[in-house]
Amino acid sequence: MSKRDYYEVLGVEKGAGEREIKKAYKKLAMKYHPDRTQGDKALEEKFKEIQEAYEVLTDSQKRAAYDQYGHAGVDPNRGGAGFGGGADFGDIFGDVFGDIFGGGRGGRQSRARQGADLRYNLELSLEEAVRGKDVEIRVPTLVECDVCHGSGAKKGTSPKTCPTCHGNGQVQMRQGFFAVQQTCPTCSGRGKIIADPCDACHGHGRKEKTKTLSVKVPAGVDTGDRIRLSGEGEAGENGAPAGDLYVQVHVREHKIFQRDGNNLYCEVPLSFTTAALGGELQVPTLDGKVKLKVSPETQTGRMFRLRGKGVKSVRSGVTGDLMCKVVVETPVNLSSKQKELLQELDDSMGGDSGKHRPKEKGFFDGVKKFFDDLTN
Ligand SMILES: [Zn+2]
Ligand SMILES: [Zn+2]
């Protein structure tokens, strides 16, 4: 079965930026999410295809491999010699490279491996996410050994070309008629051996170290956003480039506000007297309290929109709104005098619920019709 082009799957141009890809993905994911497609197998497959395309195209390494080698560059489950299942990208790249250029081509340098990408989970309060923050993070990682500068060899010496594979990292083994390429057992595929290992890193060329990095978190980030620090991942082997560090943002729940995109939502209690007579209400925003005018006869659950009191988008720069839902609070701990007054109020409204409580009247009229229809 041939696979569709990832760019085609997401409906974006080949040179599309990450933002554009994210946007296209979000739209498609909403449309084809299994929650919506209700067990339709074909659509489920489509959703998987969309997810796969998104995963590859938003990962700079995988995308580069895909652009260069197509599906073979990123899919470890596809056939072809040398594609071990579950191999990481570095291995696949090496194998593809080896299949095309390896073997007869002498003098190829050892397989330098790029350092691994790292992920750091950063928790922020809603206020921090909305305003942005400079944070210092401490990340345990592998850095280039400063004694041997990554070579792994003792000071004054240098790694020697492996005598078994002559630097290829691979050796040919004969099995009957077939010549099979194998990773060199002497140098484990590195192409070089270190006779005198560096004392500081025991020949690894890299050392464990906890790095302290300052990260500028831009205002408006939300859970799921990630900030890439290029080259701050693990150091590469044999002088290969370092990986990247991804700071994954997670925003903690807030006591008052819930966030949805650029809008904030909150609930504010409203006394039933103010609800009936109208008045002013104090509403919290992220910049402090503001006054909200409540018109007479405001019903519980009514939503007020406070324009521009939401979150400023980190991408578009557009500021969202604060959606404030008023909830009428039934009074508690009433004295007998207060209860009397309430009863008096209720009596004054008499049995004519239609005038003062149209919703109640409409409801019970509906209930009556429901039972009438049942008995007929
Ligand atoms: Zn060293
Ligand atoms: Zn070797």
Short mmCIF file of N, CA and C in Angstrom, two decimals, residues 24-93:
data_model
loop_
_atom_site.label_atom_id
_atom_site.label_comp_id
_atom_site.label_asym_id
_atom_site.label_seq_id
_atom_site.Cartn_x
_atom_site.Cartn_y
_atom_site.Cartn_z
N ALA A 24 -3.43 23.70 10.20
CA ALA A 24 -4.07 22.73 9.31
C ALA A 24 -4.40 21.46 10.08
N TYR A 25 -3.47 21.07 10.95
CA TYR A 25 -3.67 19.86 11.74
C TYR A 25 -4.87 20.00 12.67
N LYS A 26 -4.92 21.13 13.34
CA LYS A 26 -5.99 21.37 14.32
C LYS A 26 -7.36 21.25 13.64
N LYS A 27 -7.45 21.84 12.47
CA LYS A 27 -8.70 21.85 11.73
C LYS A 27 -9.12 20.42 11.34
N LEU A 28 -8.14 19.68 10.83
CA LEU A 28 -8.43 18.31 10.39
C LEU A 28 -8.70 17.39 11.58
N ALA A 29 -7.93 17.60 12.64
CA ALA A 29 -8.07 16.74 13.81
C ALA A 29 -9.45 16.92 14.44
N MET A 30 -9.95 18.15 14.39
CA MET A 30 -11.29 18.41 14.93
C MET A 30 -12.33 17.67 14.10
N LYS A 31 -12.10 17.68 12.79
CA LYS A 31 -13.07 17.10 11.87
C LYS A 31 -13.08 15.57 11.94
N TYR A 32 -11.88 15.00 12.06
CA TYR A 32 -11.79 13.55 11.97
C TYR A 32 -11.55 12.87 13.31
N HIS A 33 -11.64 13.60 14.39
CA HIS A 33 -11.39 12.98 15.68
C HIS A 33 -12.38 11.84 15.91
N PRO A 34 -11.87 10.67 16.42
CA PRO A 34 -12.73 9.49 16.60
C PRO A 34 -14.00 9.79 17.43
N ASP A 35 -13.93 10.78 18.31
CA ASP A 35 -15.13 11.13 19.08
C ASP A 35 -16.25 11.57 18.15
N ARG A 36 -15.86 12.09 17.01
CA ARG A 36 -16.88 12.64 16.10
C ARG A 36 -17.26 11.66 15.00
N THR A 37 -16.32 10.77 14.66
CA THR A 37 -16.60 9.91 13.52
C THR A 37 -17.27 8.60 13.93
N GLN A 38 -17.45 8.40 15.23
CA GLN A 38 -18.28 7.30 15.75
C GLN A 38 -17.96 5.94 15.15
N GLY A 39 -16.72 5.53 15.28
CA GLY A 39 -16.39 4.15 14.91
C GLY A 39 -16.28 3.87 13.41
N ASP A 40 -16.29 4.90 12.59
CA ASP A 40 -16.10 4.69 11.15
C ASP A 40 -14.63 4.37 10.91
N LYS A 41 -14.36 3.13 10.49
CA LYS A 41 -12.97 2.67 10.39
C LYS A 41 -12.15 3.47 9.38
N ALA A 42 -12.76 3.78 8.25
CA ALA A 42 -12.04 4.50 7.21
C ALA A 42 -11.63 5.88 7.72
N LEU A 43 -12.53 6.52 8.45
CA LEU A 43 -12.22 7.86 8.97
C LEU A 43 -11.20 7.77 10.11
N GLU A 44 -11.25 6.67 10.84
CA GLU A 44 -10.29 6.46 11.91
C GLU A 44 -8.87 6.37 11.32
N GLU A 45 -8.77 5.65 10.21
CA GLU A 45 -7.49 5.52 9.51
C GLU A 45 -7.01 6.89 9.05
N LYS A 46 -7.95 7.65 8.56
CA LYS A 46 -7.62 8.99 8.07
C LYS A 46 -7.07 9.84 9.21
N PHE A 47 -7.69 9.70 10.37
CA PHE A 47 -7.24 10.45 11.54
C PHE A 47 -5.81 10.06 11.91
N LYS A 48 -5.54 8.76 11.84
CA LYS A 48 -4.20 8.27 12.15
C LYS A 48 -3.18 8.85 11.16
N GLU A 49 -3.59 8.87 9.91
CA GLU A 49 -2.72 9.40 8.85
C GLU A 49 -2.39 10.88 9.13
N ILE A 50 -3.41 11.61 9.55
CA ILE A 50 -3.25 13.04 9.84
C ILE A 50 -2.28 13.23 11.01
N GLN A 51 -2.47 12.39 12.04
CA GLN A 51 -1.62 12.48 13.22
C GLN A 51 -0.17 12.17 12.88
N GLU A 52 0.01 11.13 12.06
CA GLU A 52 1.36 10.73 11.67
C GLU A 52 2.04 11.85 10.89
N ALA A 53 1.29 12.43 9.95
CA ALA A 53 1.85 13.51 9.14
C ALA A 53 2.25 14.68 10.03
N TYR A 54 1.40 14.97 11.00
CA TYR A 54 1.66 16.09 11.91
C TYR A 54 2.91 15.83 12.74
N GLU A 55 3.00 14.61 13.27
CA GLU A 55 4.14 14.26 14.10
C GLU A 55 5.46 14.43 13.35
N VAL A 56 5.46 13.98 12.12
CA VAL A 56 6.71 14.05 11.34
C VAL A 56 7.02 15.49 10.94
N LEU A 57 6.02 16.21 10.48
CA LEU A 57 6.29 17.54 9.94
C LEU A 57 6.55 18.59 11.02
N THR A 58 6.21 18.29 12.27
CA THR A 58 6.52 19.26 13.32
C THR A 58 7.79 18.89 14.07
N ASP A 59 8.42 17.81 13.67
CA ASP A 59 9.69 17.43 14.28
C ASP A 59 10.77 17.72 13.24
N SER A 60 11.63 18.71 13.57
CA SER A 60 12.54 19.21 12.54
C SER A 60 13.42 18.11 11.96
N GLN A 61 13.86 17.19 12.83
CA GLN A 61 14.73 16.11 12.35
C GLN A 61 13.99 15.18 11.40
N LYS A 62 12.79 14.78 11.85
CA LYS A 62 12.01 13.84 11.05
C LYS A 62 11.59 14.49 9.73
N ARG A 63 11.27 15.76 9.82
CA ARG A 63 10.83 16.44 8.61
C ARG A 63 11.97 16.51 7.59
N ALA A 64 13.17 16.81 8.08
CA ALA A 64 14.32 16.89 7.18
C ALA A 64 14.55 15.54 6.50
N ALA A 65 14.40 14.47 7.30
CA ALA A 65 14.60 13.12 6.74
C ALA A 65 13.52 12.80 5.73
N TYR A 66 12.30 13.23 6.05
CA TYR A 66 11.18 12.97 5.14
C TYR A 66 11.37 13.72 3.83
N ASP A 67 11.78 14.97 3.95
CA ASP A 67 12.00 15.78 2.75
C ASP A 67 13.05 15.16 1.85
N GLN A 68 14.04 14.54 2.49
CA GLN A 68 15.14 13.98 1.72
C GLN A 68 14.87 12.57 1.21
N TYR A 69 14.29 11.74 2.06
CA TYR A 69 14.15 10.34 1.69
C TYR A 69 12.71 9.86 1.57
N GLY A 70 11.76 10.74 1.79
CA GLY A 70 10.36 10.33 1.72
C GLY A 70 10.00 9.46 2.90
N HIS A 71 9.00 8.61 2.75
CA HIS A 71 8.52 7.81 3.87
C HIS A 71 9.59 6.89 4.43
N ALA A 72 10.51 6.45 3.57
CA ALA A 72 11.56 5.54 4.03
C ALA A 72 12.44 6.21 5.08
N GLY A 73 12.51 7.52 5.03
CA GLY A 73 13.38 8.23 5.97
C GLY A 73 12.82 8.34 7.38
N VAL A 74 11.52 8.12 7.53
CA VAL A 74 10.93 8.34 8.84
C VAL A 74 10.16 7.16 9.40
N ASP A 75 9.87 6.16 8.58
CA ASP A 75 9.04 5.07 9.05
C ASP A 75 9.86 3.81 9.31
N PRO A 76 10.11 3.50 10.60
CA PRO A 76 10.94 2.35 10.91
C PRO A 76 10.24 1.03 10.63
N ASN A 77 8.94 1.05 10.40
CA ASN A 77 8.23 -0.21 10.21
C ASN A 77 8.18 -0.67 8.77
N ARG A 78 8.67 0.19 7.89
CA ARG A 78 8.63 -0.20 6.49
C ARG A 78 9.76 -1.15 6.15
N GLY A 79 9.55 -1.94 5.14
CA GLY A 79 10.54 -2.95 4.76
C GLY A 79 11.82 -2.35 4.22
N GLY A 80 12.66 -3.21 3.69
CA GLY A 80 13.94 -2.73 3.17
C GLY A 80 15.04 -3.17 4.10
N ALA A 81 16.16 -3.56 3.52
CA ALA A 81 17.24 -4.08 4.34
C ALA A 81 17.74 -3.02 5.31
N GLY A 82 18.01 -3.46 6.48
CA GLY A 82 18.65 -2.56 7.43
C GLY A 82 17.69 -1.72 8.24
N PHE A 83 16.38 -1.87 8.02
CA PHE A 83 15.46 -1.08 8.83
C PHE A 83 15.00 -1.91 10.01
N GLY A 84 15.69 -1.82 11.10
CA GLY A 84 15.27 -2.55 12.28
C GLY A 84 14.04 -1.87 12.86
N GLY A 85 13.08 -2.65 13.33
CA GLY A 85 11.90 -2.04 13.94
C GLY A 85 12.28 -1.27 15.19
N GLY A 86 11.66 -0.14 15.38
CA GLY A 86 11.86 0.64 16.59
C GLY A 86 13.21 1.34 16.67
N ALA A 87 13.95 1.35 15.59
CA ALA A 87 15.23 2.05 15.62
C ALA A 87 14.99 3.55 15.71
N ASP A 88 15.90 4.26 16.32
CA ASP A 88 15.69 5.69 16.40
C ASP A 88 16.14 6.34 15.09
N PHE A 89 15.89 7.61 14.99
CA PHE A 89 16.13 8.28 13.73
C PHE A 89 17.59 8.20 13.29
N GLY A 90 18.45 8.35 14.26
CA GLY A 90 19.88 8.31 13.94
C GLY A 90 20.26 7.01 13.26
N ASP A 91 19.70 5.91 13.76
CA ASP A 91 20.01 4.61 13.18
C ASP A 91 19.46 4.48 11.77
N ILE A 92 18.23 4.94 11.59
CA ILE A 92 17.61 4.82 10.28
C ILE A 92 18.40 5.62 9.27
N PHE A 93 18.74 6.82 9.68
CA PHE A 93 19.49 7.69 8.79
C PHE A 93 20.78 7.02 8.39
#
